[in-house]
Amino acid sequence: MTFQSVDAWWWPFLFILVGGWLATDAWRFLGVYLGDRLSEDSDLLVLVRALATALVAAVIGNLIVFPSGELAETPLALRLAAVAAGFAAYMLLGRKVIVGIIAAEAVLLGGIALF
């Protein structure tokens, strides 16, 4: 059975729902099942945390270096300065994520207004 095998208005929604469920929920159930059995300091959980952090960092880096839309019009130096300002504000002002986000956005929006 394929996406185009049924010609009904509801078929794409059902196809996406079932496909999305099969792809994600099996791993969620496995995570819940194994979650109680793993120690927080186990090597496997440290590896999973490291991989998840690396994936998030890679996505953020990709968005900074190769942006799309309106952000692609801004210079790379401005985007990097906004990241640096956000990180500095995060570290210096109590390690609060919202402070880092607001500082980075202020630098980015200020730079866009100047250019």
PDB file of N, CA, C and O in Angstrom, residues 2-3 9 11-13 16-17 24 40 45 50 57-58 77 95 104 108-109 113:
ATOM      1  N   THR A   2       0.610   2.181  -0.861  1.00  0.00           N
ATOM      2  CA  THR A   2       1.402   3.394  -0.978  1.00  0.00           C
ATOM      3  C   THR A   2       0.544   4.605  -0.669  1.00  0.00           C
ATOM      4  O   THR A   2      -0.669   4.504  -0.477  1.00  0.00           O
ATOM      5  N   PHE A   3       1.203   5.756  -0.692  1.00  0.00           N
ATOM      6  CA  PHE A   3       0.513   7.010  -0.416  1.00  0.00           C
ATOM      7  C   PHE A   3      -0.573   7.287  -1.448  1.00  0.00           C
ATOM      8  O   PHE A   3      -1.606   7.843  -1.140  1.00  0.00           O
ATOM      9  N   TRP A   9     -10.092  11.949   0.573  1.00  0.00           N
ATOM     10  CA  TRP A   9      -9.573  13.161   1.180  1.00  0.00           C
ATOM     11  C   TRP A   9      -8.847  12.880   2.492  1.00  0.00           C
ATOM     12  O   TRP A   9      -7.935  13.584   2.869  1.00  0.00           O
ATOM     13  N   TRP A  11      -7.148  10.083   3.292  1.00  0.00           N
ATOM     14  CA  TRP A  11      -6.039   9.148   3.193  1.00  0.00           C
ATOM     15  C   TRP A  11      -4.672   9.777   3.511  1.00  0.00           C
ATOM     16  O   TRP A  11      -3.893   9.186   4.258  1.00  0.00           O
ATOM     17  N   PRO A  12      -4.333  10.965   3.003  1.00  0.00           N
ATOM     18  CA  PRO A  12      -3.023  11.534   3.356  1.00  0.00           C
ATOM     19  C   PRO A  12      -2.856  11.743   4.854  1.00  0.00           C
ATOM     20  O   PRO A  12      -1.778  11.516   5.408  1.00  0.00           O
ATOM     21  N   PHE A  13      -3.937  12.149   5.516  1.00  0.00           N
ATOM     22  CA  PHE A  13      -3.856  12.375   6.955  1.00  0.00           C
ATOM     23  C   PHE A  13      -3.641  11.060   7.708  1.00  0.00           C
ATOM     24  O   PHE A  13      -2.837  10.985   8.640  1.00  0.00           O
ATOM     25  N   ILE A  16      -0.002   9.832   7.069  1.00  0.00           N
ATOM     26  CA  ILE A  16       0.982  10.568   7.868  1.00  0.00           C
ATOM     27  C   ILE A  16       0.866  10.180   9.332  1.00  0.00           C
ATOM     28  O   ILE A  16       1.877  10.002  10.021  1.00  0.00           O
ATOM     29  N   LEU A  17      -0.365  10.035   9.829  1.00  0.00           N
ATOM     30  CA  LEU A  17      -0.569   9.658  11.221  1.00  0.00           C
ATOM     31  C   LEU A  17       0.031   8.295  11.526  1.00  0.00           C
ATOM     32  O   LEU A  17       0.790   8.132  12.489  1.00  0.00           O
ATOM     33  N   THR A  24       7.961   6.785  15.382  1.00  0.00           N
ATOM     34  CA  THR A  24       8.401   7.409  16.633  1.00  0.00           C
ATOM     35  C   THR A  24       7.950   6.687  17.900  1.00  0.00           C
ATOM     36  O   THR A  24       8.713   6.616  18.858  1.00  0.00           O
ATOM     37  N   GLU A  40      21.619   6.664  35.559  1.00  0.00           N
ATOM     38  CA  GLU A  40      21.916   7.939  34.906  1.00  0.00           C
ATOM     39  C   GLU A  40      23.390   8.083  34.572  1.00  0.00           C
ATOM     40  O   GLU A  40      23.757   8.892  33.721  1.00  0.00           O
ATOM     41  N   LEU A  45      23.720   5.758  28.518  1.00  0.00           N
ATOM     42  CA  LEU A  45      22.969   6.997  28.669  1.00  0.00           C
ATOM     43  C   LEU A  45      23.865   8.214  28.441  1.00  0.00           C
ATOM     44  O   LEU A  45      23.426   9.218  27.875  1.00  0.00           O
ATOM     45  N   ALA A  50      25.232  12.610  24.795  1.00  0.00           N
ATOM     46  CA  ALA A  50      26.252  13.258  23.970  1.00  0.00           C
ATOM     47  C   ALA A  50      25.802  13.345  22.512  1.00  0.00           C
ATOM     48  O   ALA A  50      26.001  14.371  21.854  1.00  0.00           O
ATOM     49  N   ALA A  57      23.535  20.773  18.395  1.00  0.00           N
ATOM     50  CA  ALA A  57      24.595  21.715  18.026  1.00  0.00           C
ATOM     51  C   ALA A  57      24.788  21.758  16.513  1.00  0.00           C
ATOM     52  O   ALA A  57      25.003  22.838  15.938  1.00  0.00           O
ATOM     53  N   ALA A  58      24.698  20.618  15.860  1.00  0.00           N
ATOM     54  CA  ALA A  58      24.860  20.576  14.402  1.00  0.00           C
ATOM     55  C   ALA A  58      23.717  21.305  13.701  1.00  0.00           C
ATOM     56  O   ALA A  58      23.949  22.037  12.726  1.00  0.00           O
ATOM     57  N   ALA A  77      29.092  37.428   9.722  1.00  0.00           N
ATOM     58  CA  ALA A  77      29.710  38.040  10.912  1.00  0.00           C
ATOM     59  C   ALA A  77      28.646  38.498  11.906  1.00  0.00           C
ATOM     60  O   ALA A  77      28.830  38.361  13.117  1.00  0.00           O
ATOM     61  N   ARG A  95      23.387  32.101  33.878  1.00  0.00           N
ATOM     62  CA  ARG A  95      23.115  30.877  33.125  1.00  0.00           C
ATOM     63  C   ARG A  95      21.620  30.624  32.924  1.00  0.00           C
ATOM     64  O   ARG A  95      21.111  29.530  33.152  1.00  0.00           O
ATOM     65  N   ALA A 104      20.951  37.515  22.183  1.00  0.00           N
ATOM     66  CA  ALA A 104      21.279  37.173  20.793  1.00  0.00           C
ATOM     67  C   ALA A 104      20.288  37.808  19.827  1.00  0.00           C
ATOM     68  O   ALA A 104      20.681  38.341  18.777  1.00  0.00           O
ATOM     69  N   LEU A 108      21.122  40.567  16.905  1.00  0.00           N
ATOM     70  CA  LEU A 108      20.735  40.252  15.533  1.00  0.00           C
ATOM     71  C   LEU A 108      19.787  41.307  14.966  1.00  0.00           C
ATOM     72  O   LEU A 108      19.990  41.809  13.845  1.00  0.00           O
ATOM     73  N   LEU A 109      18.771  41.671  15.711  1.00  0.00           N
ATOM     74  CA  LEU A 109      17.817  42.670  15.234  1.00  0.00           C
ATOM     75  C   LEU A 109      18.456  44.050  15.118  1.00  0.00           C
ATOM     76  O   LEU A 109      18.165  44.807  14.180  1.00  0.00           O
ATOM     77  N   ALA A 113      18.844  46.145  11.654  1.00  0.00           N
ATOM     78  CA  ALA A 113      18.383  47.520  11.537  1.00  0.00           C
ATOM     79  C   ALA A 113      19.493  48.436  11.010  1.00  0.00           C
ATOM     80  O   ALA A 113      19.232  49.376  10.255  1.00  0.00           O
TER      81      ALA A 113
END
